[in-house]
Amino acid sequence: MTNLAACEPCLPPPPPSVVNDGELASGRYAGRIARIDWSGLRAAQQRSAWWRRCHHKRWQYVGLAAEHWFIGLAIVDLGWAMSAFVYVFDRQRRQVVLDWSQDGLPGLSGWVRDQPVQGGEARFRGLGAELCIRPVAPEVASDALAVRVVAGGLRLQVELDLSRAPPFLLAVGPVQGGLGHATQKSPGLPATGWFELNGQRHVLQGPTGSLDSSNGLLARETAWRWASAHDGRLGFNLQQGYFGDQENVLWLDGALLPLGAATFVFDPARPLAPWHIHTDDGLLDLRFRPEGARQARRDVWIAASDYIQPVGTFHGWVRAAPGGPTLPVEGLLGVTEDHRSRW
């Protein structure tokens, strides 16, 4: 096993704020930030309060990868509306067995706090549904997140252990058509829990969780391709689109390593055909084999979303350094995504 945990940090620690002297504190950092606050951003102060409200997007996404299941859920604050979804993918049947989503009003239906991880909370309440991501014990210094879902016949209770996690990624930077974006991406997080569906309870066997906590002043139209997968030793986050290569990283043996620009080669008309994903620094080259997908297409004039998130396995190799030995990746469970939004 390659021991990288003792190497010098490849990324600096996070700044106190995502804004420094009125400007973006652009960069990639290893660690967690207490709060994402755009109020001091000079460019934001030059926009109207209405523009800031409508363009301020926050979301919390949790992925849970287990031997027989993949579960994805998100709570999204669009500024002028709230939205939430959860889906359950059965890997043995190779199909989505639950796909629930609902919209609501900000404040009334829920919220996503500006604290991305520590002290953060995201909540959605809707018709016969409640989703919540919050610290397990906010009144004490507990370093764990509780994920609770009651929606569409699903009941889920999971805890994510952050206490032994390698460094989170914090990425901050400009975005085309918007003013700025910040995201905290987690490495693979040990998880425990269960879910009930159709009257049957399933205990998740050795699940790995991952967290995407994002917050930005984004463009009206935003598009991206994304890939994420984790186990106890290795994980990665890759994005091609509105945020450039800011959030492209590899976790390996406890170290957080920056990656170059990612290229996603796939057929949008056949998203369940194999994908090829690689980075321009020669540190990652993977083939993705989809097993199935959650897909949603909506257009309600003022807003639209064209979204597909295939679930499957990654195969190929990664490197810790240019010219270094390749480390095989075989059967690593995760997701890709092709997403276009007008929001």
XYZ file of C-alpha atoms in Angstrom:
343
model
C 0.000 0.000 0.000
C 1.261 3.446 -0.887
C 1.538 5.530 2.273
C 0.748 9.127 1.424
C -0.800 10.166 4.722
C 2.520 11.454 6.032
C 3.396 13.506 2.964
C 3.376 17.269 3.122
C -0.046 18.737 2.317
C -0.576 19.179 -1.407
C -3.221 21.828 -0.754
C -3.139 24.692 1.790
C -5.575 24.949 4.711
C -8.811 26.890 4.161
C -8.907 30.676 4.511
C -11.075 32.231 7.257
C -13.610 33.311 4.625
C -14.420 32.687 0.966
C -14.098 36.462 0.463
C -10.872 38.373 1.156
C -10.860 42.194 0.980
C -13.904 42.170 -1.250
C -12.551 39.570 -3.677
C -12.918 35.814 -4.031
C -10.405 33.778 -2.060
C -10.028 31.585 -5.138
C -8.248 28.272 -4.801
C -8.391 24.672 -3.665
C -7.891 23.966 0.027
C -7.678 20.930 2.305
C -10.067 21.225 5.244
C -13.415 22.582 6.330
C -14.643 26.146 6.508
C -17.127 27.256 9.149
C -19.366 29.344 6.888
C -19.797 30.413 3.275
C -20.722 34.098 3.245
C -20.840 36.248 0.100
C -21.955 39.484 1.783
C -18.457 41.013 1.602
C -17.971 40.268 -2.084
C -17.552 43.597 -3.858
C -19.088 42.360 -7.099
C -22.157 41.071 -5.233
C -22.659 44.409 -3.513
C -22.965 45.994 -6.968
C -25.927 43.750 -7.834
C -29.486 44.251 -6.624
C -30.876 42.350 -3.643
C -33.331 40.668 -6.043
C -30.494 39.475 -8.296
C -28.575 38.104 -5.326
C -31.630 36.258 -4.015
C -32.516 34.702 -7.361
C -28.935 33.706 -8.214
C -27.907 32.422 -4.777
C -28.005 28.605 -4.934
C -27.251 26.244 -2.052
C -27.494 22.475 -1.908
C -26.596 19.472 0.190
C -26.202 16.154 -1.601
C -25.511 12.810 0.059
C -24.507 9.655 -1.794
C -24.589 6.271 -0.058
C -22.799 3.378 -1.773
C -23.343 -0.146 -0.440
C -22.896 -3.654 -1.767
C -26.423 -4.011 -3.148
C -27.692 -0.437 -3.083
C -26.925 3.118 -4.071
C -28.976 5.918 -2.533
C -28.784 9.536 -3.596
C -30.598 12.478 -2.026
C -30.413 16.257 -2.170
C -31.972 19.332 -0.617
C -31.696 22.412 -2.831
C -32.378 26.077 -2.077
C -32.781 27.912 -5.397
C -33.269 31.293 -3.719
C -36.823 31.642 -5.048
C -37.867 28.009 -4.444
C -36.918 24.821 -2.607
C -36.532 21.376 -4.099
C -35.635 17.912 -2.825
C -35.227 14.423 -4.212
C -34.262 10.943 -3.084
C -33.796 7.778 -5.086
C -32.895 4.171 -4.291
C -31.052 2.086 -6.857
C -31.159 -1.715 -6.518
C -27.896 -3.047 -7.959
C -29.150 -6.642 -8.120
C -32.177 -5.656 -10.205
C -30.198 -2.891 -11.937
C -33.033 -0.405 -11.620
C -34.267 2.551 -9.622
C -36.865 1.168 -7.190
C -37.785 4.529 -5.658
C -37.640 7.965 -7.273
C -39.252 10.786 -5.292
C -39.014 14.544 -5.736
C -40.967 17.582 -4.610
C -40.811 21.382 -4.789
C -41.648 23.987 -2.169
C -41.163 27.541 -0.991
C -37.964 28.814 0.651
C -38.281 29.262 4.404
C -41.720 27.651 4.479
C -40.630 24.309 3.019
C -37.083 24.309 4.374
C -33.609 25.722 4.115
C -29.951 24.999 3.454
C -27.691 26.755 5.961
C -24.523 28.614 4.984
C -22.485 26.351 7.301
C -21.451 23.661 4.833
C -20.436 20.860 7.208
C -19.820 21.722 10.851
C -23.007 23.075 12.371
C -24.685 22.965 9.000
C -28.248 21.871 8.449
C -30.448 21.241 5.438
C -34.126 20.483 5.810
C -37.116 19.988 3.527
C -40.722 19.546 4.607
C -43.378 18.763 2.044
C -46.611 16.913 1.529
C -46.130 13.689 3.506
C -42.362 14.092 3.396
C -39.435 15.265 5.470
C -35.718 15.183 4.651
C -33.040 16.386 7.032
C -29.243 16.476 7.093
C -27.876 17.819 10.364
C -25.245 17.256 13.072
C -26.056 14.203 15.175
C -25.754 16.157 18.420
C -25.490 19.913 17.716
C -25.388 20.743 21.413
C -22.109 18.856 21.857
C -18.932 18.596 19.785
C -20.121 15.535 17.847
C -18.401 15.115 14.492
C -21.113 13.137 12.733
C -24.040 13.921 10.477
C -27.502 12.383 10.714
C -29.433 11.813 7.497
C -33.168 11.244 7.922
C -35.754 10.717 5.183
C -39.477 10.023 5.179
C -40.762 10.342 1.630
C -42.629 8.366 -0.991
C -42.908 5.255 1.167
C -39.209 5.371 2.110
C -37.898 5.668 5.645
C -34.135 6.103 5.982
C -31.849 6.691 8.954
C -28.097 6.932 8.406
C -25.183 8.469 10.281
C -22.008 9.665 8.571
C -18.828 9.608 10.661
C -16.660 12.646 9.948
C -14.281 12.166 12.859
C -11.742 9.958 11.078
C -12.129 11.391 7.596
C -9.198 12.629 5.518
C -9.343 16.334 4.660
C -12.402 17.667 2.909
C -11.927 19.665 -0.268
C -12.862 23.343 -0.196
C -12.913 24.875 -3.672
C -13.600 28.574 -4.234
C -13.603 30.459 -7.500
C -15.361 32.450 -10.224
C -18.043 30.979 -12.452
C -19.002 31.952 -15.962
C -22.149 34.089 -15.958
C -22.213 34.295 -12.162
C -20.078 35.834 -9.441
C -18.601 33.001 -7.415
C -18.987 29.498 -6.096
C -17.706 27.480 -3.148
C -18.063 23.790 -2.487
C -17.051 21.326 0.206
C -16.617 17.799 -1.071
C -15.987 14.936 1.325
C -13.797 11.887 0.980
C -15.396 8.502 1.626
C -17.158 8.613 4.998
C -17.886 5.539 7.132
C -21.650 5.178 7.442
C -24.132 3.094 9.386
C -27.865 2.843 9.011
C -30.906 1.301 7.420
C -33.877 2.032 5.198
C -37.398 0.672 4.854
C -39.145 0.407 1.505
C -42.327 -1.478 0.565
C -42.578 -2.857 4.074
C -39.078 -4.354 4.062
C -36.205 -3.134 6.213
C -32.691 -3.255 4.777
C -29.589 -2.768 6.895
C -26.892 -1.167 4.767
C -23.856 -3.430 4.735
C -20.584 -1.507 4.982
C -21.837 1.630 3.232
C -19.596 4.523 2.259
C -21.107 7.988 2.319
C -20.088 11.152 0.528
C -21.183 14.746 0.975
C -21.430 17.606 -1.528
C -22.188 20.935 0.141
C -22.257 23.750 -2.420
C -23.085 27.447 -2.256
C -22.734 30.060 -4.984
C -23.966 33.086 -6.880
C -24.498 31.270 -10.150
C -25.571 31.999 -13.695
C -29.186 31.693 -14.790
C -28.149 28.787 -17.031
C -25.632 26.340 -15.627
C -24.338 23.028 -16.978
C -21.878 20.429 -15.756
C -20.678 16.855 -15.945
C -19.667 15.216 -12.710
C -18.179 11.976 -11.416
C -17.714 10.801 -7.834
C -16.788 7.494 -6.208
C -15.234 6.481 -2.894
C -14.164 3.607 -0.730
C -12.068 3.494 2.432
C -8.775 4.029 0.620
C -9.471 5.866 -2.616
C -11.932 8.435 -3.895
C -12.251 11.206 -6.417
C -14.407 14.154 -7.420
C -14.393 15.381 -11.015
C -16.318 18.145 -12.768
C -16.325 19.542 -16.286
C -18.412 22.639 -16.823
C -19.279 25.843 -15.017
C -16.583 25.547 -12.308
C -13.654 24.499 -14.491
C -11.186 22.171 -12.767
C -11.527 23.806 -9.329
C -13.089 20.768 -7.657
C -11.078 18.016 -9.349
C -9.267 16.016 -6.671
C -8.129 12.527 -5.727
C -8.128 11.090 -2.216
C -5.535 8.362 -1.765
C -4.400 6.789 1.516
C -5.464 9.844 3.498
C -3.908 12.427 1.174
C -5.887 14.977 -0.849
C -4.285 15.486 -4.275
C -5.298 18.090 -6.878
C -6.129 16.897 -10.383
C -6.110 18.698 -13.709
C -8.953 19.408 -16.098
C -11.284 16.450 -16.670
C -12.643 15.220 -20.005
C -15.854 13.178 -20.121
C -16.248 11.068 -23.255
C -19.714 9.543 -23.572
C -22.763 9.532 -25.818
C -25.511 11.803 -24.363
C -28.045 9.904 -26.460
C -26.874 6.603 -24.884
C -25.878 7.505 -21.312
C -25.962 3.862 -20.202
C -23.199 2.985 -22.644
C -19.646 3.058 -21.186
C -18.036 6.410 -20.344
C -14.335 7.337 -20.514
C -13.089 9.961 -18.052
C -9.509 11.206 -17.799
C -7.577 14.234 -16.584
C -5.080 16.242 -18.618
C -2.283 15.817 -16.038
C -2.096 12.066 -16.625
C -3.073 11.218 -13.024
C -6.435 9.544 -13.710
C -7.838 7.424 -16.515
C -11.087 5.565 -15.871
C -13.833 3.703 -17.674
C -17.295 3.898 -16.185
C -19.762 1.038 -16.630
C -23.323 2.196 -15.877
C -25.744 -0.226 -14.249
C -28.772 2.075 -14.410
C -29.689 5.692 -13.830
C -31.989 8.244 -12.289
C -33.216 10.683 -14.902
C -35.432 13.767 -14.715
C -36.429 16.280 -17.368
C -38.551 19.273 -16.455
C -39.388 22.554 -18.172
C -41.807 24.955 -16.478
C -40.832 28.051 -18.483
C -39.144 30.004 -15.673
C -37.031 26.979 -14.775
C -35.837 23.809 -16.443
C -33.659 20.847 -15.625
C -32.300 18.080 -17.830
C -30.577 15.619 -15.525
C -29.265 12.088 -15.613
C -27.207 10.421 -12.900
C -26.027 6.932 -13.891
C -24.953 4.542 -11.136
C -22.186 2.078 -11.866
C -18.568 1.078 -11.386
C -15.242 2.671 -12.317
C -12.315 0.727 -13.746
C -8.860 1.924 -14.715
C -6.012 3.576 -12.852
C -4.872 6.626 -10.925
C -1.432 8.020 -10.069
C -0.291 9.939 -7.010
C 2.217 11.980 -9.042
C 3.121 12.558 -12.703
C 5.233 9.680 -13.996
C 4.554 7.632 -10.870
C 3.304 4.056 -10.817
C -0.313 3.469 -11.752
C -2.618 2.206 -9.016
C -5.457 0.025 -10.307
C -9.097 0.931 -9.812
C -11.469 -1.980 -10.244
C -15.194 -2.014 -9.538
C -15.336 1.205 -7.520
C -19.025 2.062 -7.046
C -20.097 5.610 -7.774
C -21.980 7.931 -10.097
C -21.585 10.172 -13.091
C -23.892 13.013 -14.036
C -24.874 15.140 -17.014
C -26.895 18.163 -15.909
C -28.222 21.352 -17.485
C -30.282 23.819 -15.463
C -32.145 27.047 -16.060
C -32.705 28.235 -12.517
